[in-house]
PDB file of N, CA and C in Angstrom:
ATOM      1  N   MET A 718     -94.076-253.461  15.217  1.00 47.00           N
ATOM      2  CA  MET A 718     -94.371-253.735  13.822  1.00 47.00           C
ATOM      3  C   MET A 718     -93.545-254.934  13.378  1.00 47.00           C
ATOM      4  N   SER A 719     -94.216-255.936  12.820  1.00 48.00           N
ATOM      5  CA  SER A 719     -93.487-257.106  12.354  1.00 48.00           C
ATOM      6  C   SER A 719     -92.905-256.817  10.971  1.00 48.00           C
ATOM      7  N   GLU A 720     -91.903-257.603  10.620  1.00 55.00           N
ATOM      8  CA  GLU A 720     -91.254-257.388   9.332  1.00 55.00           C
ATOM      9  C   GLU A 720     -92.194-257.692   8.170  1.00 55.00           C
ATOM     10  N   THR A 721     -93.234-258.487   8.403  1.00 61.00           N
ATOM     11  CA  THR A 721     -94.205-258.753   7.336  1.00 61.00           C
ATOM     12  C   THR A 721     -95.078-257.543   7.073  1.00 61.00           C
ATOM     13  N   ASP A 722     -95.093-256.576   7.998  1.00 80.00           N
ATOM     14  CA  ASP A 722     -95.873-255.351   7.827  1.00 80.00           C
ATOM     15  C   ASP A 722     -95.100-254.272   7.075  1.00 80.00           C
ATOM     16  N   ILE A 723     -93.839-254.503   6.793  1.00 88.00           N
ATOM     17  CA  ILE A 723     -93.005-253.506   6.129  1.00 88.00           C
ATOM     18  C   ILE A 723     -93.431-253.385   4.674  1.00 88.00           C
ATOM     19  N   LYS A 724     -93.664-252.157   4.250  1.00 94.00           N
ATOM     20  CA  LYS A 724     -94.070-251.871   2.877  1.00 94.00           C
ATOM     21  C   LYS A 724     -93.180-250.766   2.310  1.00 94.00           C
ATOM     22  N   VAL A 725     -93.050-250.772   1.004  1.00 97.00           N
ATOM     23  CA  VAL A 725     -92.344-249.696   0.314  1.00 97.00           C
ATOM     24  C   VAL A 725     -93.386-248.668  -0.093  1.00 97.00           C
ATOM     25  N   HIS A 726     -93.115-247.418   0.221  1.00 97.00           N
ATOM     26  CA  HIS A 726     -94.010-246.311  -0.107  1.00 97.00           C
ATOM     27  C   HIS A 726     -93.356-245.447  -1.178  1.00 97.00           C
ATOM     28  N   ASP A 727     -94.124-245.112  -2.213  1.00 98.00           N
ATOM     29  CA  ASP A 727     -93.630-244.207  -3.250  1.00 98.00           C
ATOM     30  C   ASP A 727     -94.009-242.786  -2.851  1.00 98.00           C
ATOM     31  N   ASN A 728     -93.059-242.063  -2.304  1.00 97.00           N
ATOM     32  CA  ASN A 728     -93.264-240.675  -1.892  1.00 97.00           C
ATOM     33  C   ASN A 728     -92.992-239.799  -3.115  1.00 97.00           C
ATOM     34  N   GLN A 729     -94.011-239.626  -3.934  1.00 97.00           N
ATOM     35  CA  GLN A 729     -93.832-238.892  -5.193  1.00 97.00           C
ATOM     36  C   GLN A 729     -93.510-237.425  -4.967  1.00 97.00           C
ATOM     37  N   ASP A 730     -93.968-236.848  -3.855  1.00 97.00           N
ATOM     38  CA  ASP A 730     -93.637-235.445  -3.556  1.00 97.00           C
ATOM     39  C   ASP A 730     -92.139-235.249  -3.360  1.00 97.00           C
ATOM     40  N   GLU A 731     -91.481-236.275  -2.815  1.00 97.00           N
ATOM     41  CA  GLU A 731     -90.032-236.205  -2.572  1.00 97.00           C
ATOM     42  C   GLU A 731     -89.233-236.960  -3.638  1.00 97.00           C
ATOM     43  N   SER A 732     -89.915-237.560  -4.606  1.00 98.00           N
ATOM     44  CA  SER A 732     -89.281-238.361  -5.668  1.00 98.00           C
ATOM     45  C   SER A 732     -88.378-239.435  -5.083  1.00 98.00           C
ATOM     46  N   ARG A 733     -88.983-240.251  -4.217  1.00 98.00           N
ATOM     47  CA  ARG A 733     -88.209-241.354  -3.650  1.00 98.00           C
ATOM     48  C   ARG A 733     -89.131-242.465  -3.170  1.00 98.00           C
ATOM     49  N   LEU A 734     -88.602-243.669  -3.228  1.00 98.00           N
ATOM     50  CA  LEU A 734     -89.256-244.823  -2.637  1.00 98.00           C
ATOM     51  C   LEU A 734     -88.692-244.963  -1.228  1.00 98.00           C
ATOM     52  N   GLU A 735     -89.549-245.338  -0.279  1.00 98.00           N
ATOM     53  CA  GLU A 735     -89.138-245.350   1.127  1.00 98.00           C
ATOM     54  C   GLU A 735     -89.608-246.618   1.837  1.00 98.00           C
ATOM     55  N   ILE A 736     -88.809-247.035   2.782  1.00 97.00           N
ATOM     56  CA  ILE A 736     -89.205-248.034   3.769  1.00 97.00           C
ATOM     57  C   ILE A 736     -88.945-247.397   5.118  1.00 97.00           C
ATOM     58  N   LYS A 737     -89.955-247.399   5.962  1.00 95.00           N
ATOM     59  CA  LYS A 737     -89.784-246.877   7.318  1.00 95.00           C
ATOM     60  C   LYS A 737     -89.977-248.023   8.302  1.00 95.00           C
ATOM     61  N   ALA A 738     -89.004-248.182   9.186  1.00 92.00           N
ATOM     62  CA  ALA A 738     -89.081-249.204  10.223  1.00 92.00           C
ATOM     63  C   ALA A 738     -88.209-248.765  11.393  1.00 92.00           C
ATOM     64  N   ASP A 739     -88.686-249.017  12.572  1.00 88.00           N
ATOM     65  CA  ASP A 739     -87.908-248.699  13.779  1.00 88.00           C
ATOM     66  C   ASP A 739     -87.441-247.253  13.808  1.00 88.00           C
ATOM     67  N   GLY A 740     -88.250-246.332  13.259  1.00 92.00           N
ATOM     68  CA  GLY A 740     -87.918-244.915  13.255  1.00 92.00           C
ATOM     69  C   GLY A 740     -86.857-244.517  12.241  1.00 92.00           C
ATOM     70  N   LEU A 741     -86.443-245.441  11.383  1.00 94.00           N
ATOM     71  CA  LEU A 741     -85.424-245.167  10.369  1.00 94.00           C
ATOM     72  C   LEU A 741     -86.025-245.296   8.982  1.00 94.00           C
ATOM     73  N   PHE A 742     -85.393-244.655   8.001  1.00 93.00           N
ATOM     74  CA  PHE A 742     -85.833-244.719   6.619  1.00 93.00           C
ATOM     75  C   PHE A 742     -84.738-245.323   5.749  1.00 93.00           C
ATOM     76  N   ALA A 743     -85.157-246.195   4.831  1.00 96.00           N
ATOM     77  CA  ALA A 743     -84.328-246.586   3.693  1.00 96.00           C
ATOM     78  C   ALA A 743     -84.965-245.880   2.510  1.00 96.00           C
ATOM     79  N   VAL A 744     -84.162-245.285   1.654  1.00 98.00           N
ATOM     80  CA  VAL A 744     -84.716-244.519   0.526  1.00 98.00           C
ATOM     81  C   VAL A 744     -83.964-244.803  -0.760  1.00 98.00           C
ATOM     82  N   ALA A 745     -84.705-244.721  -1.852  1.00 98.00           N
ATOM     83  CA  ALA A 745     -84.126-244.752  -3.195  1.00 98.00           C
ATOM     84  C   ALA A 745     -84.678-243.535  -3.918  1.00 98.00           C
ATOM     85  N   GLU A 746     -83.826-242.559  -4.154  1.00 98.00           N
ATOM     86  CA  GLU A 746     -84.249-241.322  -4.808  1.00 98.00           C
ATOM     87  C   GLU A 746     -84.237-241.508  -6.315  1.00 98.00           C
ATOM     88  N   TYR A 747     -85.194-240.877  -6.975  1.00 98.00           N
ATOM     89  CA  TYR A 747     -85.285-241.010  -8.424  1.00 98.00           C
ATOM     90  C   TYR A 747     -85.646-239.700  -9.091  1.00 98.00           C
ATOM     91  N   GLU A 748     -85.338-239.644 -10.390  1.00 98.00           N
ATOM     92  CA  GLU A 748     -85.727-238.525 -11.255  1.00 98.00           C
ATOM     93  C   GLU A 748     -86.310-239.141 -12.520  1.00 98.00           C
ATOM     94  N   ILE A 749     -87.471-238.663 -12.928  1.00 98.00           N
ATOM     95  CA  ILE A 749     -88.088-239.154 -14.152  1.00 98.00           C
ATOM     96  C   ILE A 749     -87.993-238.071 -15.222  1.00 98.00           C
ATOM     97  N   THR A 750     -87.419-238.443 -16.361  1.00 98.00           N
ATOM     98  CA  THR A 750     -87.309-237.546 -17.501  1.00 98.00           C
ATOM     99  C   THR A 750     -87.769-238.326 -18.723  1.00 98.00           C
ATOM    100  N   GLY A 751     -88.874-237.893 -19.309  1.00 97.00           N
ATOM    101  CA  GLY A 751     -89.421-238.613 -20.458  1.00 97.00           C
ATOM    102  C   GLY A 751     -89.791-240.023 -20.066  1.00 97.00           C
ATOM    103  N   ASP A 752     -89.192-241.002 -20.761  1.00 98.00           N
ATOM    104  CA  ASP A 752     -89.496-242.400 -20.470  1.00 98.00           C
ATOM    105  C   ASP A 752     -88.365-243.092 -19.705  1.00 98.00           C
ATOM    106  N   VAL A 753     -87.576-242.298 -18.981  1.00 98.00           N
ATOM    107  CA  VAL A 753     -86.443-242.835 -18.219  1.00 98.00           C
ATOM    108  C   VAL A 753     -86.589-242.464 -16.746  1.00 98.00           C
ATOM    109  N   ILE A 754     -86.380-243.464 -15.890  1.00 98.00           N
ATOM    110  CA  ILE A 754     -86.310-243.205 -14.459  1.00 98.00           C
ATOM    111  C   ILE A 754     -84.869-243.453 -14.024  1.00 98.00           C
ATOM    112  N   ALA A 755     -84.229-242.415 -13.515  1.00 98.00           N
ATOM    113  CA  ALA A 755     -82.858-242.516 -13.021  1.00 98.00           C
ATOM    114  C   ALA A 755     -82.909-242.659 -11.503  1.00 98.00           C
ATOM    115  N   PHE A 756     -82.327-243.727 -10.991  1.00 98.00           N
ATOM    116  CA  PHE A 756     -82.204-243.887  -9.546  1.00 98.00           C
ATOM    117  C   PHE A 756     -80.855-243.290  -9.159  1.00 98.00           C
ATOM    118  N   THR A 757     -80.917-242.155  -8.475  1.00 98.00           N
ATOM    119  CA  THR A 757     -79.736-241.325  -8.262  1.00 98.00           C
ATOM    120  C   THR A 757     -79.009-241.592  -6.953  1.00 98.00           C
ATOM    121  N   HIS A 758     -79.728-242.082  -5.945  1.00 97.00           N
ATOM    122  CA  HIS A 758     -79.106-242.289  -4.639  1.00 97.00           C
ATOM    123  C   HIS A 758     -79.960-243.265  -3.844  1.00 97.00           C
ATOM    124  N   THR A 759     -79.311-244.202  -3.214  1.00 97.00           N
ATOM    125  CA  THR A 759     -80.003-245.158  -2.351  1.00 97.00           C
ATOM    126  C   THR A 759     -79.290-245.170  -1.011  1.00 97.00           C
ATOM    127  N   LEU A 760     -80.074-245.155   0.048  1.00 96.00           N
ATOM    128  CA  LEU A 760     -79.522-245.210   1.400  1.00 96.00           C
ATOM    129  C   LEU A 760     -80.294-246.252   2.192  1.00 96.00           C
ATOM    130  N   VAL A 761     -79.571-247.250   2.680  1.00 95.00           N
ATOM    131  CA  VAL A 761     -80.162-248.264   3.548  1.00 95.00           C
ATOM    132  C   VAL A 761     -79.347-248.249   4.843  1.00 95.00           C
ATOM    133  N   PRO A 762     -79.963-247.823   5.952  1.00 95.00           N
ATOM    134  CA  PRO A 762     -79.214-247.747   7.209  1.00 95.00           C
ATOM    135  C   PRO A 762     -78.603-249.094   7.599  1.00 95.00           C
ATOM    136  N   LYS A 763     -77.428-249.058   8.174  1.00 95.00           N
ATOM    137  CA  LYS A 763     -76.755-250.303   8.576  1.00 95.00           C
ATOM    138  C   LYS A 763     -77.601-251.107   9.551  1.00 95.00           C
ATOM    139  N   GLU A 764     -78.467-250.430  10.306  1.00 93.00           N
ATOM    140  CA  GLU A 764     -79.349-251.124  11.246  1.00 93.00           C
ATOM    141  C   GLU A 764     -80.344-252.046  10.526  1.00 93.00           C
ATOM    142  N   PHE A 765     -80.544-251.808   9.235  1.00 93.00           N
ATOM    143  CA  PHE A 765     -81.456-252.638   8.445  1.00 93.00           C
ATOM    144  C   PHE A 765     -80.752-253.866   7.872  1.00 93.00           C
ATOM    145  N   GLY A 766     -79.450-253.965   8.088  1.00 90.00           N
ATOM    146  CA  GLY A 766     -78.676-255.052   7.512  1.00 90.00           C
ATOM    147  C   GLY A 766     -79.230-256.428   7.847  1.00 90.00           C
ATOM    148  N   GLY A 767     -79.261-257.300   6.840  1.00 92.00           N
ATOM    149  CA  GLY A 767     -79.690-258.668   7.042  1.00 92.00           C
ATOM    150  C   GLY A 767     -81.193-258.885   7.091  1.00 92.00           C
ATOM    151  N   ARG A 768     -81.967-257.850   6.935  1.00 92.00           N
ATOM    152  CA  ARG A 768     -83.427-257.981   7.002  1.00 92.00           C
ATOM    153  C   ARG A 768     -84.080-258.059   5.628  1.00 92.00           C
ATOM    154  N   GLY A 769     -83.312-257.837   4.584  1.00 93.00           N
ATOM    155  CA  GLY A 769     -83.860-257.891   3.237  1.00 93.00           C
ATOM    156  C   GLY A 769     -84.505-256.602   2.776  1.00 93.00           C
ATOM    157  N   TYR A 770     -84.388-255.528   3.570  1.00 94.00           N
ATOM    158  CA  TYR A 770     -85.028-254.264   3.206  1.00 94.00           C
ATOM    159  C   TYR A 770     -84.406-253.647   1.956  1.00 94.00           C
ATOM    160  N   GLY A 771     -83.097-253.771   1.813  1.00 94.00           N
ATOM    161  CA  GLY A 771     -82.445-253.228   0.631  1.00 94.00           C
ATOM    162  C   GLY A 771     -82.932-253.921  -0.634  1.00 94.00           C
ATOM    163  N   THR A 772     -83.048-255.237  -0.568  1.00 95.00           N
ATOM    164  CA  THR A 772     -83.557-255.998  -1.703  1.00 95.00           C
ATOM    165  C   THR A 772     -85.004-255.618  -1.989  1.00 95.00           C
ATOM    166  N   MET A 773     -85.798-255.468  -0.937  1.00 96.00           N
ATOM    167  CA  MET A 773     -87.197-255.076  -1.102  1.00 96.00           C
ATOM    168  C   MET A 773     -87.292-253.708  -1.783  1.00 96.00           C
ATOM    169  N   LEU A 774     -86.437-252.791  -1.373  1.00 97.00           N
ATOM    170  CA  LEU A 774     -86.430-251.449  -1.943  1.00 97.00           C
ATOM    171  C   LEU A 774     -86.014-251.484  -3.414  1.00 97.00           C
ATOM    172  N   ALA A 775     -84.945-252.216  -3.722  1.00 97.00           N
ATOM    173  CA  ALA A 775     -84.476-252.312  -5.112  1.00 97.00           C
ATOM    174  C   ALA A 775     -85.526-252.970  -6.001  1.00 97.00           C
ATOM    175  N   ALA A 776     -86.171-254.011  -5.502  1.00 97.00           N
ATOM    176  CA  ALA A 776     -87.220-254.681  -6.280  1.00 97.00           C
ATOM    177  C   ALA A 776     -88.380-253.723  -6.543  1.00 97.00           C
ATOM    178  N   ALA A 777     -88.708-252.882  -5.576  1.00 98.00           N
ATOM    179  CA  ALA A 777     -89.782-251.897  -5.756  1.00 98.00           C
ATOM    180  C   ALA A 777     -89.399-250.860  -6.815  1.00 98.00           C
ATOM    181  N   CYS A 778     -88.119-250.523  -6.884  1.00 98.00           N
ATOM    182  CA  CYS A 778     -87.652-249.590  -7.920  1.00 98.00           C
ATOM    183  C   CYS A 778     -87.910-250.175  -9.307  1.00 98.00           C
ATOM    184  N   ILE A 779     -87.551-251.437  -9.466  1.00 98.00           N
ATOM    185  CA  ILE A 779     -87.739-252.099 -10.758  1.00 98.00           C
ATOM    186  C   ILE A 779     -89.231-252.225 -11.070  1.00 98.00           C
ATOM    187  N   GLU A 780     -90.029-252.547 -10.075  1.00 98.00           N
ATOM    188  CA  GLU A 780     -91.470-252.685 -10.287  1.00 98.00           C
ATOM    189  C   GLU A 780     -92.106-251.353 -10.672  1.00 98.00           C
ATOM    190  N   LYS A 781     -91.647-250.261 -10.065  1.00 98.00           N
ATOM    191  CA  LYS A 781     -92.162-248.938 -10.429  1.00 98.00           C
ATOM    192  C   LYS A 781     -91.871-248.664 -11.904  1.00 98.00           C
ATOM    193  N   ALA A 782     -90.652-248.940 -12.333  1.00 98.00           N
ATOM    194  CA  ALA A 782     -90.282-248.731 -13.735  1.00 98.00           C
ATOM    195  C   ALA A 782     -91.149-249.593 -14.647  1.00 98.00           C
ATOM    196  N   ARG A 783     -91.336-250.839 -14.265  1.00 98.00           N
ATOM    197  CA  ARG A 783     -92.119-251.762 -15.087  1.00 98.00           C
ATOM    198  C   ARG A 783     -93.571-251.279 -15.213  1.00 98.00           C
ATOM    199  N   LYS A 784     -94.177-250.923 -14.090  1.00 98.00           N
ATOM    200  CA  LYS A 784     -95.578-250.489 -14.100  1.00 98.00           C
ATOM    201  C   LYS A 784     -95.782-249.194 -14.866  1.00 98.00           C
ATOM    202  N   GLU A 785     -94.791-248.312 -14.839  1.00 98.00           N
ATOM    203  CA  GLU A 785     -94.915-247.008 -15.498  1.00 98.00           C
ATOM    204  C   GLU A 785     -94.282-247.002 -16.893  1.00 98.00           C
ATOM    205  N   ASN A 786     -93.846-248.193 -17.343  1.00 98.00           N
ATOM    206  CA  ASN A 786     -93.264-248.342 -18.675  1.00 98.00           C
ATOM    207  C   ASN A 786     -92.065-247.408 -18.894  1.00 98.00           C
ATOM    208  N   LEU A 787     -91.160-247.410 -17.914  1.00 98.00           N
ATOM    209  CA  LEU A 787     -89.970-246.553 -17.952  1.00 98.00           C
ATOM    210  C   LEU A 787     -88.715-247.403 -18.093  1.00 98.00           C
ATOM    211  N   LYS A 788     -87.710-246.853 -18.728  1.00 98.00           N
ATOM    212  CA  LYS A 788     -86.388-247.478 -18.782  1.00 98.00           C
ATOM    213  C   LYS A 788     -85.603-247.038 -17.547  1.00 98.00           C
ATOM    214  N   VAL A 789     -84.809-247.945 -17.001  1.00 98.00           N
ATOM    215  CA  VAL A 789     -84.071-247.692 -15.759  1.00 98.00           C
ATOM    216  C   VAL A 789     -82.643-247.249 -16.068  1.00 98.00           C
ATOM    217  N   LEU A 790     -82.266-246.145 -15.460  1.00 98.00           N
ATOM    218  CA  LEU A 790     -80.892-245.658 -15.492  1.00 98.00           C
ATOM    219  C   LEU A 790     -80.376-245.732 -14.054  1.00 98.00           C
ATOM    220  N   PRO A 791     -79.672-246.810 -13.705  1.00 97.00           N
ATOM    221  CA  PRO A 791     -79.229-246.987 -12.320  1.00 97.00           C
ATOM    222  C   PRO A 791     -77.950-246.201 -12.032  1.00 97.00           C
ATOM    223  N   GLU A 792     -78.104-244.920 -11.732  1.00 97.00           N
ATOM    224  CA  GLU A 792     -76.938-244.072 -11.469  1.00 97.00           C
ATOM    225  C   GLU A 792     -76.265-244.407 -10.141  1.00 97.00           C
ATOM    226  N   CYS A 793     -77.024-244.932  -9.197  1.00 96.00           N
ATOM    227  CA  CYS A 793     -76.404-245.305  -7.920  1.00 96.00           C
ATOM    228  C   CYS A 793     -75.943-246.760  -8.001  1.00 96.00           C
ATOM    229  N   SER A 794     -74.876-247.050  -7.324  1.00 96.00           N
ATOM    230  CA  SER A 794     -74.264-248.375  -7.392  1.00 96.00           C
ATOM    231  C   SER A 794     -75.167-249.460  -6.804  1.00 96.00           C
ATOM    232  N   PHE A 795     -76.013-249.111  -5.852  1.00 96.00           N
ATOM    233  CA  PHE A 795     -76.879-250.096  -5.202  1.00 96.00           C
ATOM    234  C   PHE A 795     -77.867-250.691  -6.198  1.00 96.00           C
ATOM    235  N   ILE A 796     -78.566-249.845  -6.948  1.00 98.00           N
ATOM    236  CA  ILE A 796     -79.544-250.325  -7.920  1.00 98.00           C
ATOM    237  C   ILE A 796     -78.832-251.004  -9.087  1.00 98.00           C
ATOM    238  N   HIS A 797     -77.696-250.467  -9.501  1.00 98.00           N
ATOM    239  CA  HIS A 797     -76.916-251.099 -10.575  1.00 98.00           C
ATOM    240  C   HIS A 797     -76.522-252.517 -10.157  1.00 98.00           C
ATOM    241  N   ALA A 798     -76.020-252.685  -8.947  1.00 97.00           N
ATOM    242  CA  ALA A 798     -75.599-254.005  -8.473  1.00 97.00           C
ATOM    243  C   ALA A 798     -76.788-254.963  -8.388  1.00 97.00           C
ATOM    244  N   TYR A 799     -77.935-254.459  -7.955  1.00 97.00           N
ATOM    245  CA  TYR A 799     -79.137-255.298  -7.890  1.00 97.00           C
ATOM    246  C   TYR A 799     -79.493-255.805  -9.286  1.00 97.00           C
ATOM    247  N   MET A 800     -79.494-254.907 -10.265  1.00 98.00           N
ATOM    248  CA  MET A 800     -79.839-255.300 -11.629  1.00 98.00           C
ATOM    249  C   MET A 800     -78.804-256.264 -12.210  1.00 98.00           C
ATOM    250  N   ALA A 801     -77.548-256.078 -11.874  1.00 97.00           N
ATOM    251  CA  ALA A 801     -76.497-256.979 -12.354  1.00 97.00           C
ATOM    252  C   ALA A 801     -76.702-258.392 -11.803  1.00 97.00           C
ATOM    253  N   ARG A 802     -77.179-258.492 -10.561  1.00 97.00           N
ATOM    254  CA  ARG A 802     -77.429-259.795  -9.928  1.00 97.00           C
ATOM    255  C   ARG A 802     -78.743-260.428 -10.365  1.00 97.00           C
ATOM    256  N   HIS A 803     -79.614-259.653 -10.992  1.00 97.00           N
ATOM    257  CA  HIS A 803     -80.936-260.145 -11.396  1.00 97.00           C
ATOM    258  C   HIS A 803     -81.125-259.911 -12.900  1.00 97.00           C
ATOM    259  N   PRO A 804     -80.625-260.830 -13.720  1.00 97.00           N
ATOM    260  CA  PRO A 804     -80.692-260.656 -15.178  1.00 97.00           C
ATOM    261  C   PRO A 804     -82.114-260.418 -15.704  1.00 97.00           C
ATOM    262  N   GLU A 805     -83.117-260.907 -15.011  1.00 97.00           N
ATOM    263  CA  GLU A 805     -84.504-260.709 -15.447  1.00 97.00           C
ATOM    264  C   GLU A 805     -84.921-259.244 -15.417  1.00 97.00           C
ATOM    265  N   THR A 806     -84.165-258.393 -14.744  1.00 97.00           N
ATOM    266  CA  THR A 806     -84.476-256.958 -14.682  1.00 97.00           C
ATOM    267  C   THR A 806     -83.799-256.172 -15.803  1.00 97.00           C
ATOM    268  N   GLN A 807     -82.824-256.762 -16.442  1.00 97.00           N
ATOM    269  CA  GLN A 807     -81.961-256.016 -17.351  1.00 97.00           C
ATOM    270  C   GLN A 807     -82.639-255.561 -18.634  1.00 97.00           C
ATOM    271  N   SER A 808     -83.764-256.175 -18.982  1.00 97.00           N
ATOM    272  CA  SER A 808     -84.493-255.712 -20.170  1.00 97.00           C
ATOM    273  C   SER A 808     -85.091-254.330 -19.959  1.00 97.00           C
ATOM    274  N   LEU A 809     -85.177-253.914 -18.700  1.00 97.00           N
ATOM    275  CA  LEU A 809     -85.697-252.576 -18.381  1.00 97.00           C
ATOM    276  C   LEU A 809     -84.612-251.507 -18.376  1.00 97.00           C
ATOM    277  N   ALA A 810     -83.368-251.920 -18.496  1.00 97.00           N
ATOM    278  CA  ALA A 810     -82.259-250.973 -18.409  1.00 97.00           C
ATOM    279  C   ALA A 810     -82.209-250.058 -19.633  1.00 97.00           C
ATOM    280  N   HIS A 811     -81.871-248.810 -19.385  1.00 97.00           N
ATOM    281  CA  HIS A 811     -81.631-247.854 -20.463  1.00 97.00           C
ATOM    282  C   HIS A 811     -80.512-248.394 -21.341  1.00 97.00           C
ATOM    283  N   SER A 812     -80.552-248.072 -22.610  1.00 95.00           N
ATOM    284  CA  SER A 812     -79.584-248.617 -23.570  1.00 95.00           C
ATOM    285  C   SER A 812     -78.131-248.256 -23.241  1.00 95.00           C
ATOM    286  N   SER A 813     -77.901-247.228 -22.443  1.00 94.00           N
ATOM    287  CA  SER A 813     -76.538-246.824 -22.108  1.00 94.00           C
ATOM    288  C   SER A 813     -75.928-247.624 -20.964  1.00 94.00           C
ATOM    289  N   VAL A 814     -76.720-248.476 -20.318  1.00 95.00           N
ATOM    290  CA  VAL A 814     -76.263-249.209 -19.135  1.00 95.00           C
ATOM    291  C   VAL A 814     -75.575-250.507 -19.552  1.00 95.00           C
ATOM    292  N   GLN A 815     -74.421-250.756 -18.923  1.00 95.00           N
ATOM    293  CA  GLN A 815     -73.701-252.009 -19.140  1.00 95.00           C
ATOM    294  C   GLN A 815     -73.585-252.751 -17.824  1.00 95.00           C
ATOM    295  N   PHE A 816     -73.747-254.049 -17.901  1.00 93.00           N
ATOM    296  CA  PHE A 816     -73.613-254.893 -16.695  1.00 93.00           C
ATOM    297  C   PHE A 816     -72.421-255.800 -16.821  1.00 93.00           C
TER     298      PHE A 816
END
């Protein structure tokens, strides 16, 4: 499988976004309450380092929030750091979030 074939899958049954490659999973777990999506835990295997999968996963988290008209509560440091580095995403942040 080439890296251009890598896609993020929204596994709604497990409440997580996933990337599967080389038999490994990168995941961003979420909880939706009302109009807020909280990203509670993100795991990107070290074997995925340098491939851009973490960025792809974080961008998919923001896109899910945007498409579903949800405010983002980045409880995990990975998504918080992504949003801090990408000011264009910060308008989606829940009012309690500081960058």
